[in-house]
mmCIF file of C-alpha atoms in Angstrom:
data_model
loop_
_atom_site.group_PDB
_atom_site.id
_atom_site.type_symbol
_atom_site.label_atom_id
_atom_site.label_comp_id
_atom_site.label_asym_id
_atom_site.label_seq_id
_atom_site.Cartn_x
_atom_site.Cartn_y
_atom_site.Cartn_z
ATOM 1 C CA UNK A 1001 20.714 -29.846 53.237
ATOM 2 C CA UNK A 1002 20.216 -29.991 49.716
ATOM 3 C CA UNK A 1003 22.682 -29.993 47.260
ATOM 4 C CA UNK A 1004 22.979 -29.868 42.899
ATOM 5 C CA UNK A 1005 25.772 -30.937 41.051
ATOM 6 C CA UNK A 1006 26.017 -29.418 37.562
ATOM 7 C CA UNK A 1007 28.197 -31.728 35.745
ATOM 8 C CA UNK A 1008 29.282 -30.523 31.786
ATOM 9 C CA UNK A 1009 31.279 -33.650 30.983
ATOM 10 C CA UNK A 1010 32.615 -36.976 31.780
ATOM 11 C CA UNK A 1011 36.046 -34.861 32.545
ATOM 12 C CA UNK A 1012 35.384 -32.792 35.644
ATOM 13 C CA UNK A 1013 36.270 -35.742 38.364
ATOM 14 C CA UNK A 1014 37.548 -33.257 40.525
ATOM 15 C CA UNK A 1015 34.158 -31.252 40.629
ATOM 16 C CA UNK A 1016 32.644 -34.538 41.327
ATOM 17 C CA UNK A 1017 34.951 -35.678 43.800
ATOM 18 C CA UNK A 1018 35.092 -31.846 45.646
ATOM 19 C CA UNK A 1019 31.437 -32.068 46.224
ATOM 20 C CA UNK A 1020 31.339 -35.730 47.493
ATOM 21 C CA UNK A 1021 34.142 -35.004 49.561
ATOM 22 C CA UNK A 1022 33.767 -31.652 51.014
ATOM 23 C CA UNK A 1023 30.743 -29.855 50.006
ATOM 24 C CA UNK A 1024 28.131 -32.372 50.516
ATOM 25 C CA UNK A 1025 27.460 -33.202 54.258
ATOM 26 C CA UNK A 1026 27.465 -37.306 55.100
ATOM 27 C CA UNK A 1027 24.584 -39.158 54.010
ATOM 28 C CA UNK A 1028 23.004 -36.212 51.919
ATOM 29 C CA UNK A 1029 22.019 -37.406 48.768
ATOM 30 C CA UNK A 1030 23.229 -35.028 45.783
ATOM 31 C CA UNK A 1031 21.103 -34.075 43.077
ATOM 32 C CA UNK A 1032 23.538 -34.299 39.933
ATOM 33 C CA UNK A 1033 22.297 -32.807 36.499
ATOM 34 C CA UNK A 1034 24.263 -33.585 33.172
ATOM 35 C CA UNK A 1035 23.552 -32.821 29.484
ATOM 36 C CA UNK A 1036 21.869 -35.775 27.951
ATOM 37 C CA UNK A 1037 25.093 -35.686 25.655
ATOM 38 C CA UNK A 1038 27.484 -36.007 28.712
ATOM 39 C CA UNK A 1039 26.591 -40.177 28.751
ATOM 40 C CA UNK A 1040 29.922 -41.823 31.074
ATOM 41 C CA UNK A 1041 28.926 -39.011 33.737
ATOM 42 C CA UNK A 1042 27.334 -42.080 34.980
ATOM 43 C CA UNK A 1043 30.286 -43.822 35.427
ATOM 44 C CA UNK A 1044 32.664 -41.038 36.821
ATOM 45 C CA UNK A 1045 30.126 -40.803 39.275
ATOM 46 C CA UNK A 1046 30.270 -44.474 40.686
ATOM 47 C CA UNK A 1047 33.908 -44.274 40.131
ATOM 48 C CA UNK A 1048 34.527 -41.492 42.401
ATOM 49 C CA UNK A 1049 31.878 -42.622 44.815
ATOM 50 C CA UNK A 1050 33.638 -45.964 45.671
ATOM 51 C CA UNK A 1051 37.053 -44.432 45.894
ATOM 52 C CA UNK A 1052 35.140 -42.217 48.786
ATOM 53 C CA UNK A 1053 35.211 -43.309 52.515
ATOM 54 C CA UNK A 1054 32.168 -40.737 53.470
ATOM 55 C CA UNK A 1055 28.466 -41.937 52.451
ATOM 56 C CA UNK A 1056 26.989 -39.807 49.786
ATOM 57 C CA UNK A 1057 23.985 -40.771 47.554
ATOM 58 C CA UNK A 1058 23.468 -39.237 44.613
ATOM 59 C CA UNK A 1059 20.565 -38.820 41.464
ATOM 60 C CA UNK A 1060 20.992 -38.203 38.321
ATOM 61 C CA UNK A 1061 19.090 -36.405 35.761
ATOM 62 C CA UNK A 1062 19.063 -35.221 32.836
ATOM 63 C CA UNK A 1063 19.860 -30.909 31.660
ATOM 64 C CA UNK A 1064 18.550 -29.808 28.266
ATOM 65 C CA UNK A 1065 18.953 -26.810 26.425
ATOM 66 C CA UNK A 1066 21.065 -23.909 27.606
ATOM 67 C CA UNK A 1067 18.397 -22.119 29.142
ATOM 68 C CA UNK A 1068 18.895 -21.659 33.097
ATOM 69 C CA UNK A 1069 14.925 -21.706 33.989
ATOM 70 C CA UNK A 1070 15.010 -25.520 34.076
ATOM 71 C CA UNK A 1071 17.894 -25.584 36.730
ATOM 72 C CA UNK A 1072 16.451 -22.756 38.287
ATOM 73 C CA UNK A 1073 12.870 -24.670 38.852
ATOM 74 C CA UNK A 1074 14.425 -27.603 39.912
ATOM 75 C CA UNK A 1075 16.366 -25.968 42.532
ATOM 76 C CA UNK A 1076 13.453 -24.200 43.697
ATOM 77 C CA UNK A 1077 10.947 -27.458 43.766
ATOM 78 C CA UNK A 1078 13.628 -29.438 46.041
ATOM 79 C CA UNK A 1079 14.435 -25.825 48.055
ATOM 80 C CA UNK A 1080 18.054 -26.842 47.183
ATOM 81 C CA UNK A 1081 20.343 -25.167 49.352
ATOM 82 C CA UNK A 1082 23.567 -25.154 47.517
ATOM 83 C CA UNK A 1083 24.060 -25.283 43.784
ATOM 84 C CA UNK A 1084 27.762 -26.487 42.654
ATOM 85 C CA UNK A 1085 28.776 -26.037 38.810
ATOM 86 C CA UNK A 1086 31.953 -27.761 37.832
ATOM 87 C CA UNK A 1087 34.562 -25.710 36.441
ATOM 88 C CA UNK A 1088 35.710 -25.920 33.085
ATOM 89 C CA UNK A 1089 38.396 -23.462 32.774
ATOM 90 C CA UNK A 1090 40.674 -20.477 34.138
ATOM 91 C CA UNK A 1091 41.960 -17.553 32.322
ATOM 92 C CA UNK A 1092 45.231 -17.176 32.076
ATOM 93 C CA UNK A 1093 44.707 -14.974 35.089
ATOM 94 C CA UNK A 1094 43.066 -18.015 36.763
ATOM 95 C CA UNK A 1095 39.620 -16.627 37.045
ATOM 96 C CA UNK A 1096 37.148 -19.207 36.234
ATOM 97 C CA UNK A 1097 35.506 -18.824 33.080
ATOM 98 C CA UNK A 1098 31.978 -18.473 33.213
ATOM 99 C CA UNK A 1099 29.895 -20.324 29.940
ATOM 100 C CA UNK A 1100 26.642 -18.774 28.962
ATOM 101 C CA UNK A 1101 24.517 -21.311 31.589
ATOM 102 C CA UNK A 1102 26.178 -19.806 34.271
ATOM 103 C CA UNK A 1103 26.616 -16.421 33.587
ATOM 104 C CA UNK A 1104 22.774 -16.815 33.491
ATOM 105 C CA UNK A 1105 22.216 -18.695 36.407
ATOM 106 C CA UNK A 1106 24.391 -15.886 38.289
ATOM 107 C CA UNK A 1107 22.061 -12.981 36.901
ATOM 108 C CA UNK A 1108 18.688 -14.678 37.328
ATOM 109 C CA UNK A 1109 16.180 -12.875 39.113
ATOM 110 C CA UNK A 1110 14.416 -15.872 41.182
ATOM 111 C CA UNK A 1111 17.611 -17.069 42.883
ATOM 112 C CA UNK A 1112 19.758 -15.232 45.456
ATOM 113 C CA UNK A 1113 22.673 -16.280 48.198
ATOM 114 C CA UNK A 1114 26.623 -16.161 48.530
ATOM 115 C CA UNK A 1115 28.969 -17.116 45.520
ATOM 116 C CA UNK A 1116 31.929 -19.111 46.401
ATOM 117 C CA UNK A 1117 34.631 -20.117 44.108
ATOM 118 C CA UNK A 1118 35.614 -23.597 44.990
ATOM 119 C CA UNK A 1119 39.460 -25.226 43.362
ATOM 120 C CA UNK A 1120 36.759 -27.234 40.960
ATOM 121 C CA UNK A 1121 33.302 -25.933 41.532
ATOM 122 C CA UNK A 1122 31.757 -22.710 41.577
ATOM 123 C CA UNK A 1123 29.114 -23.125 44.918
ATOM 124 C CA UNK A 1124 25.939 -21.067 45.118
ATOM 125 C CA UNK A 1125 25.111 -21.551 49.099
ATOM 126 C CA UNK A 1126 22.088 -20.643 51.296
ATOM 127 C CA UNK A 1127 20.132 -19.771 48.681
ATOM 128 C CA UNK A 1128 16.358 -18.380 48.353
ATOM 129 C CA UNK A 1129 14.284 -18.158 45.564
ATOM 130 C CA UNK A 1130 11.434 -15.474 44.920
ATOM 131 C CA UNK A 1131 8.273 -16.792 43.034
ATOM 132 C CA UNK B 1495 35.266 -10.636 47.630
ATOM 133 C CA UNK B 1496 34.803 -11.259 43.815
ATOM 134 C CA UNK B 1497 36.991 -10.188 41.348
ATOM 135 C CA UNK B 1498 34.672 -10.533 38.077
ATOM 136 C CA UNK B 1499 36.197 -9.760 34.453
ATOM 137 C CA UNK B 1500 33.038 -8.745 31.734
ATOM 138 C CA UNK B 1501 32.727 -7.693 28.473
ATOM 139 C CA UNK B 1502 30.844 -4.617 26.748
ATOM 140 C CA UNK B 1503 30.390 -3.317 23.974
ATOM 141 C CA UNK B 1504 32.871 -0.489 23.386
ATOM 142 C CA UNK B 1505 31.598 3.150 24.279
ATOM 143 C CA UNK B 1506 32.996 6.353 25.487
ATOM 144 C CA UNK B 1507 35.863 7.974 24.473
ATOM 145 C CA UNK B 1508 37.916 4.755 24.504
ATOM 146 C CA UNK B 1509 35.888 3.494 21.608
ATOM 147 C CA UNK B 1510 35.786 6.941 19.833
ATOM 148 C CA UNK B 1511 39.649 6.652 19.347
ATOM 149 C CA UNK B 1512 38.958 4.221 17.274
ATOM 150 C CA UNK B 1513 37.539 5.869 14.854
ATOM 151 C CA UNK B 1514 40.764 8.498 14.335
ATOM 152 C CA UNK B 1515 41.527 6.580 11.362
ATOM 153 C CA UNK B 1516 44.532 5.529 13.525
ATOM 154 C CA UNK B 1517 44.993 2.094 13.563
ATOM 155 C CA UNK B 1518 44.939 1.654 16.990
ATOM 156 C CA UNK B 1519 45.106 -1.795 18.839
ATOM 157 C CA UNK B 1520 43.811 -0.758 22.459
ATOM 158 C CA UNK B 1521 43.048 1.927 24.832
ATOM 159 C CA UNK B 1522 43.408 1.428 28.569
ATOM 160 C CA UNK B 1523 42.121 4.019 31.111
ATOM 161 C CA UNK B 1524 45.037 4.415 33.692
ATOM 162 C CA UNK B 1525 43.666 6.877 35.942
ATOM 163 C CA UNK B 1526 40.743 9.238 36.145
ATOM 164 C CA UNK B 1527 40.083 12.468 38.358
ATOM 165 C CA UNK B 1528 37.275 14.313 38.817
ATOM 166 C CA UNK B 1529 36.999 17.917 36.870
ATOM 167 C CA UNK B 1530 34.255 20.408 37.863
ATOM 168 C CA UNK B 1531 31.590 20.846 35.846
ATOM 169 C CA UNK B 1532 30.961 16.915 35.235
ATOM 170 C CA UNK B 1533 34.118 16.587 33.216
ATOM 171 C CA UNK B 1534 36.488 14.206 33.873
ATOM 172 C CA UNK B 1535 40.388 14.193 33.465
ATOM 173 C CA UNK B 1536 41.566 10.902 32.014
ATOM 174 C CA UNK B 1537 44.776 9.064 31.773
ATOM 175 C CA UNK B 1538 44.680 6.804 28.998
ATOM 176 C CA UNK B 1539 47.535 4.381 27.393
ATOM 177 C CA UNK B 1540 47.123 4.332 23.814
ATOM 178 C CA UNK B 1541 48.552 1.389 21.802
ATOM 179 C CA UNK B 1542 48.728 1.921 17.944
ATOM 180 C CA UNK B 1543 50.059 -0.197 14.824
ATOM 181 C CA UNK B 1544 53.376 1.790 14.923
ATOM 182 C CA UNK B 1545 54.900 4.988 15.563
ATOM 183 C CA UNK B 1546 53.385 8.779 15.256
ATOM 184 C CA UNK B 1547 54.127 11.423 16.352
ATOM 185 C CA UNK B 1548 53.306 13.014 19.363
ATOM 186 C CA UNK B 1549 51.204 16.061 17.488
ATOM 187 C CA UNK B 1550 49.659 13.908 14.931
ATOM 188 C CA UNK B 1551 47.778 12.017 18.079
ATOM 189 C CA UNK B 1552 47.048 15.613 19.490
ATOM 190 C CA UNK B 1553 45.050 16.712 16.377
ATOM 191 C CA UNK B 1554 43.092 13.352 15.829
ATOM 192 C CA UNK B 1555 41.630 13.761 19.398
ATOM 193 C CA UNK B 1556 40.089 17.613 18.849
ATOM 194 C CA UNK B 1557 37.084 16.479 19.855
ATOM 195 C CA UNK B 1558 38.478 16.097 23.425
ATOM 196 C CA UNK B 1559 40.791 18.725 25.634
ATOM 197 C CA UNK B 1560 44.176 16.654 25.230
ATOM 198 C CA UNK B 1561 46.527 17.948 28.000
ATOM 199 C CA UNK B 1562 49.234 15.276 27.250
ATOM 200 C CA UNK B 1563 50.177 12.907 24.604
ATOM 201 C CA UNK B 1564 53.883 11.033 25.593
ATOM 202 C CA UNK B 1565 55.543 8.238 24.120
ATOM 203 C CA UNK B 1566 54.959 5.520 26.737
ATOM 204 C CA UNK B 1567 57.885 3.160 25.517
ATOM 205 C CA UNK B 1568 61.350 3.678 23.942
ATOM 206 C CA UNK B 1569 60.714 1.389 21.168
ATOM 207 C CA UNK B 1570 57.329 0.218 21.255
ATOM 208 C CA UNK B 1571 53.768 1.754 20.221
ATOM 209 C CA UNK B 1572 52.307 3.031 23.232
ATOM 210 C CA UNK B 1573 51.611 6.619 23.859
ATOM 211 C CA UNK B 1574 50.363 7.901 27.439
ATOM 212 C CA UNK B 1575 47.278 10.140 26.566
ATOM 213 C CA UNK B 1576 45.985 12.731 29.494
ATOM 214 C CA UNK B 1577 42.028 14.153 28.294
ATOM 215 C CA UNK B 1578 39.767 16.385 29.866
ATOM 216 C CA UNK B 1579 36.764 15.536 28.525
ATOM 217 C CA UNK B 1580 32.867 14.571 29.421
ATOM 218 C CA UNK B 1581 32.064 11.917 31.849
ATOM 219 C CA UNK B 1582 29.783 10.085 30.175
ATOM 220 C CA UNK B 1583 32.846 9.097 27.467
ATOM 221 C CA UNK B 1584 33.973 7.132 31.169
ATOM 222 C CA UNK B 1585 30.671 5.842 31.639
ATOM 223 C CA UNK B 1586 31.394 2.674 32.705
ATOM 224 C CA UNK B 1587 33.920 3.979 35.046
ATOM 225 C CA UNK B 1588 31.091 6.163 36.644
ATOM 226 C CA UNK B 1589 29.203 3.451 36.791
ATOM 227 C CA UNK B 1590 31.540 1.351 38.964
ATOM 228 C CA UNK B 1591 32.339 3.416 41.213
ATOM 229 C CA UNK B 1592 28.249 4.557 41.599
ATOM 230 C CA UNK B 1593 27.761 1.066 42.486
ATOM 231 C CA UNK B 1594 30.554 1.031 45.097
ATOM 232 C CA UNK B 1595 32.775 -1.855 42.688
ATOM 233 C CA UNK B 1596 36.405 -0.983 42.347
ATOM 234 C CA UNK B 1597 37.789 -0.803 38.954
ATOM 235 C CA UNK B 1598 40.705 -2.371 38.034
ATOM 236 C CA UNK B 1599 41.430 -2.387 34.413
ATOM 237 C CA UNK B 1600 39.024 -0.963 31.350
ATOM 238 C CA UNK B 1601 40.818 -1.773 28.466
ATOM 239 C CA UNK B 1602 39.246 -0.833 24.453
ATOM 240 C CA UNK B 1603 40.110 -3.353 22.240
ATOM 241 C CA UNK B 1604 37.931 -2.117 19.078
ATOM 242 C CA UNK B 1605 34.521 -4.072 19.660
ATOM 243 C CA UNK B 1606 34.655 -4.746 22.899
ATOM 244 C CA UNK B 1607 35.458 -3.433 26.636
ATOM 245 C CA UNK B 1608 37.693 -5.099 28.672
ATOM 246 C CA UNK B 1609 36.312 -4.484 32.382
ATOM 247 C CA UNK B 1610 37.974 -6.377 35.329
ATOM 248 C CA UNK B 1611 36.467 -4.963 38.793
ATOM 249 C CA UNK B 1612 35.839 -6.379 42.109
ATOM 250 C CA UNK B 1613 32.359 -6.769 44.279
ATOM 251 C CA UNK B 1614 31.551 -7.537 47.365
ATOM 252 C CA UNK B 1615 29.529 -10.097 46.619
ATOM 253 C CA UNK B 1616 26.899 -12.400 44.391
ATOM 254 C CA UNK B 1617 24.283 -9.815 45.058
ATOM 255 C CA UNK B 1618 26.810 -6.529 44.371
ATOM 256 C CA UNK B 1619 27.208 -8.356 41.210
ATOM 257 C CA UNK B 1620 23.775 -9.020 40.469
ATOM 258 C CA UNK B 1621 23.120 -5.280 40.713
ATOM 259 C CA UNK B 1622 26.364 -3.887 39.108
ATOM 260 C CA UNK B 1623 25.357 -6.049 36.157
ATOM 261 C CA UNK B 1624 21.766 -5.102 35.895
ATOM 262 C CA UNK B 1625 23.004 -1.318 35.531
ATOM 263 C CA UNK B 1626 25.377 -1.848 33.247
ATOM 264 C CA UNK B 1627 23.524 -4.158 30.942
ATOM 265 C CA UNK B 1628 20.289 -1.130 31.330
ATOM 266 C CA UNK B 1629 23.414 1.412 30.204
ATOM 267 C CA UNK B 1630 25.264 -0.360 27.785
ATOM 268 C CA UNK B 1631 22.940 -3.383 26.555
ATOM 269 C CA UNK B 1632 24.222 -6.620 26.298
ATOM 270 C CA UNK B 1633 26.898 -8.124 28.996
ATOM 271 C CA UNK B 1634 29.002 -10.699 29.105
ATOM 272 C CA UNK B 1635 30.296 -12.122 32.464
ATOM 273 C CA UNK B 1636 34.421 -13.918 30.876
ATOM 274 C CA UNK B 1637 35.188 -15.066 34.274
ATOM 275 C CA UNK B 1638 35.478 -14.642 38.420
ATOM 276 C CA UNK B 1639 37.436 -15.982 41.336
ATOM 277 C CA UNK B 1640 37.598 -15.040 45.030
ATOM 278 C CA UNK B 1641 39.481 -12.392 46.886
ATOM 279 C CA UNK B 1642 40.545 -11.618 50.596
ATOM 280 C CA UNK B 1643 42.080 -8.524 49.391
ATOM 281 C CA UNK B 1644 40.841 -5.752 47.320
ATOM 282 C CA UNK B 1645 43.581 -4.668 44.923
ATOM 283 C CA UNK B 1646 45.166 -1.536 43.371
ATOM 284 C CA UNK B 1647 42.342 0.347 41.647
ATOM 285 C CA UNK B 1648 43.169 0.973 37.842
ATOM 286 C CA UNK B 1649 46.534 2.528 37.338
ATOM 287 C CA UNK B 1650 48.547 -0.987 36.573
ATOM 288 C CA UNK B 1651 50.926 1.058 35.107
ATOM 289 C CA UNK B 1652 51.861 3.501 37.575
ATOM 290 C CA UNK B 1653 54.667 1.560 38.044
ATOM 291 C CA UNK B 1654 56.087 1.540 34.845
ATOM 292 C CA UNK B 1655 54.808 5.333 34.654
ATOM 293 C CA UNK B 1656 57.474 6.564 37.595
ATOM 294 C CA UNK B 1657 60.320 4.433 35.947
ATOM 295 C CA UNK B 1658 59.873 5.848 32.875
ATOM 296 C CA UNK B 1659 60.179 9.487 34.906
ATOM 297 C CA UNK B 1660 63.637 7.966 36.577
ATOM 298 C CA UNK B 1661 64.890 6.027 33.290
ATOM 299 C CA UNK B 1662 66.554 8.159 30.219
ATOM 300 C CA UNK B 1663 65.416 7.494 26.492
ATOM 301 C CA UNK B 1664 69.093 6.045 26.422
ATOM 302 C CA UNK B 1665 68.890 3.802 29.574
ATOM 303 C CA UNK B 1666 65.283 2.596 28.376
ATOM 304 C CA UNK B 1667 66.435 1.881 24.842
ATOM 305 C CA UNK B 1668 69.299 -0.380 26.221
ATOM 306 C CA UNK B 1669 66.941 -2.068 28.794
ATOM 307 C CA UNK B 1670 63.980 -2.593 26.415
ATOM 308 C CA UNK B 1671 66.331 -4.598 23.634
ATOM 309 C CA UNK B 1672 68.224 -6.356 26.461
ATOM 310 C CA UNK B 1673 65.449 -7.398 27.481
ATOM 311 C CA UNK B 1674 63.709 -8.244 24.638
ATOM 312 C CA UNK B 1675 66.420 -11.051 23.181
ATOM 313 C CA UNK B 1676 66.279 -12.581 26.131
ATOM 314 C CA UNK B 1677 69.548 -10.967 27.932
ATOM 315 C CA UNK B 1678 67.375 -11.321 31.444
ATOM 316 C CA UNK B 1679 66.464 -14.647 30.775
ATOM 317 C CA UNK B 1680 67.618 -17.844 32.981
ATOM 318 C CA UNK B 1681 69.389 -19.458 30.773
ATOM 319 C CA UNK B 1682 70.354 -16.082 28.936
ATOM 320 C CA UNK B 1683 69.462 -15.734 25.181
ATOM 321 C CA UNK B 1684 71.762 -13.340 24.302
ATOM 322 C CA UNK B 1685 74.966 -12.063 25.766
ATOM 323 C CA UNK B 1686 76.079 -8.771 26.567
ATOM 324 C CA UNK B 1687 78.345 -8.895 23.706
ATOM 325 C CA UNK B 1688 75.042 -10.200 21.146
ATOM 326 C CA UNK B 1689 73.168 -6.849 22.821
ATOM 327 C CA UNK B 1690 76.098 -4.502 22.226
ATOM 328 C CA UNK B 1691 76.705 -5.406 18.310
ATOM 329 C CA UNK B 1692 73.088 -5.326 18.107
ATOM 330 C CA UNK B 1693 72.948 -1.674 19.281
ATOM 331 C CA UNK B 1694 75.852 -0.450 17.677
ATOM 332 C CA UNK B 1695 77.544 0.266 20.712
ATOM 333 C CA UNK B 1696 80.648 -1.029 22.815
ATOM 334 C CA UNK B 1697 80.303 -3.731 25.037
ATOM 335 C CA UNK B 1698 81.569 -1.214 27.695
ATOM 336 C CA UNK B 1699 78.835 1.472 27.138
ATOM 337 C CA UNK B 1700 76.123 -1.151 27.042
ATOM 338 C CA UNK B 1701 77.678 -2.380 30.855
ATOM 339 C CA UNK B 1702 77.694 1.377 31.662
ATOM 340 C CA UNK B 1703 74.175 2.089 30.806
ATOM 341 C CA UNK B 1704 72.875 -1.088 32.213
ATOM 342 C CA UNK B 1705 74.538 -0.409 35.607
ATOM 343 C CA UNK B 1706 72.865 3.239 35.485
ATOM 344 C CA UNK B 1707 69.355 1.737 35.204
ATOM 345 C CA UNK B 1708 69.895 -0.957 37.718
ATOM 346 C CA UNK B 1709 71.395 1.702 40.165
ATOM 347 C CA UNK B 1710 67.980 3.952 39.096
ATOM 348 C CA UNK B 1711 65.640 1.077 39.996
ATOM 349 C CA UNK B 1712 67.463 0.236 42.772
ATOM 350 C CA UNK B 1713 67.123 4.326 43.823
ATOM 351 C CA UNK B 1714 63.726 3.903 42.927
ATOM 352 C CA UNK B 1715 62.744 0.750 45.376
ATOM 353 C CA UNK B 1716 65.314 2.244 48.793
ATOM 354 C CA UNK B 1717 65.906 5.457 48.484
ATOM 355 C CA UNK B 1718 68.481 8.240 46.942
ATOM 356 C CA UNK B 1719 71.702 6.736 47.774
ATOM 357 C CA UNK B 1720 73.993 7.752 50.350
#
């Protein structure tokens, strides 16, 4: 299985620590992208690491621009099965607000599965891609 | 099952009572039944800047059949609107229920509709928001969280619809300021006595009345009482 982590900010531990902990599968390494702005991601992502029992190896690499092609490419090259985007916020309804990346991301053309709203992360699972 | 809330650009008739010169605030569609002919009959709750009269809404919506205009609260702004008019002025409506979503609320609010409607899945979604966004243009995507259970389908205030039916103007008055200073409240803002001098009435009456709503709801929820 493969599995990205889209990470906004050094503030969503809990996305980071829901996809170590329950999403990812033991020993899977996860593929974590981050705004080039978002700089003690880094760190959050050690931090919650070590505080884990389970084995989970991660990368980490760089997101630029708003644009979703990028994410949607490097999904596609690695045949990523899931695709986890930390949540930011809930309306005061407590659906989870979706930011332009997303909302993009969730009406792209080249990418298709099942939607799952997670407590921190929104997961896109057994995806396919066209193209 | 995803319950997704968007945003539009307003259209239809909800965005054509806008332009009234009313100052209106929003426009909700409550309810809407098919007419033959491709006409639609729509309930609508109308919230405006301040009072008018019941007429004075009639004549600023010529353009539509208006088979009911109603005063939705006993001291607020609202007005319950009932229109026969052309489906396309529901258009997003139709196109919900085309694609098999279920509506829950479509609320005007001058630029912009409020849509909140549930799918069955990423892939419903996909394709509910590819025909919108070829109908109305741009589409915005506020916000979505899962579901087991599909919901009531528009018509949130259908509730508050058949209580106004069982309530008098007198019983709502007395509930609608009792409950606005806080007379409901745990700890209570305001005591019977505050309510009473407040509606220049006798602490008794106010008791009275209040009783008479409760034992309304209460007929309401179980039954005509025995």
């Amino acid at each position: 299985m493969t599995t990205i982590l889209v990470v906004r900010s050094a503030g969503q531990a809990s996305a980071v620590r829901e996809v170590f902990d329950s999403i990812a599968e033991a020993g899977e390494t996860v593929h974590v992208l981050r705004p080039p702005t978002a700089d003690r991601v880094d760190q959050l992502l050690g931090d919650v690491r070590s505080e884990l029992a389970r084995e989970v190896e991660y990368t980490v690499d760089g997101l630029t621009g708003e644009g979703v092609s990028e994410l949607v490419a490097f999904a596609a090259e690695r045949d990523a099965d899931r695709i986890c985007i930390g949540i930011s916020e809930r309306t005061q309804t407590g659906k989870v607000r979706i930011d332009d990346r997303t909302q993009s991301l969730l009406l792209h053309d080249r990418i298709a599965g099942d939607l799952v709203v997670g407590d921190a992360v929104i997961v896109l699972k057994g995806l396919s891609y066209d193209g | 099952m995803l319950r997704v809330k968007l945003q539009i650009d307003a259209a239809g008739i909800s965005s054509r009572l806008f332009g009234t010169g009313e100052t209106v605030e929003s426009v909700e569609i409550d309810n809407a039944l098919p007419v033959a002919g491709g006409s639609v009959f729509l309930f609508l709750t109308v919230t405006l800047d301040g009072d008018r009269s019941e007429t004075r809404l009639s004549d600023r919506l010529s353009e539509a059949e208006v088979v009911d205009v109603s005063k939705a609260t006993a001291n607020g702004h609202g007005y319950h609107v009932g229109v026969v008019t052309d489906l396309s002025d529901a258009s997003v409506l139709s196109l919900l229920t085309e694609n098999e979503a279920v509506p829950h609320r479509i609320v005007c609010r001058a630029t912009h509709l409020d849509v909140v409607a549930s799918v069955r899945d990423w892939s419903h979604l996909k394709t509910l928001a590819d025909d919108i966004e070829a109908e109305h243009g741009a589409l915005e995507l506020i916000g979505t969280t899962q579901t087991e259970a599909i919901g009531f389908p528009l018509g949130g205030t259908k509730i508050k619809r058949s209580l106004m039916g069982k309530l008098s103007d007198e019983q709502l008055d007395v509930l609608e300021v009792a409950y606005r200073m806080g007379y409901f409240k745990v700890p209570q803002e305001a005591t019977a006595t505050e309510i009473a001098r407040e509606m220049d009435i006798s602490r008794s009456t106010l008791s009275e009345r209040l009783r008479r709503v409760e034992h309304n709801l209460c007929a309401l929820l179980f039954g005509p009482y025995q």
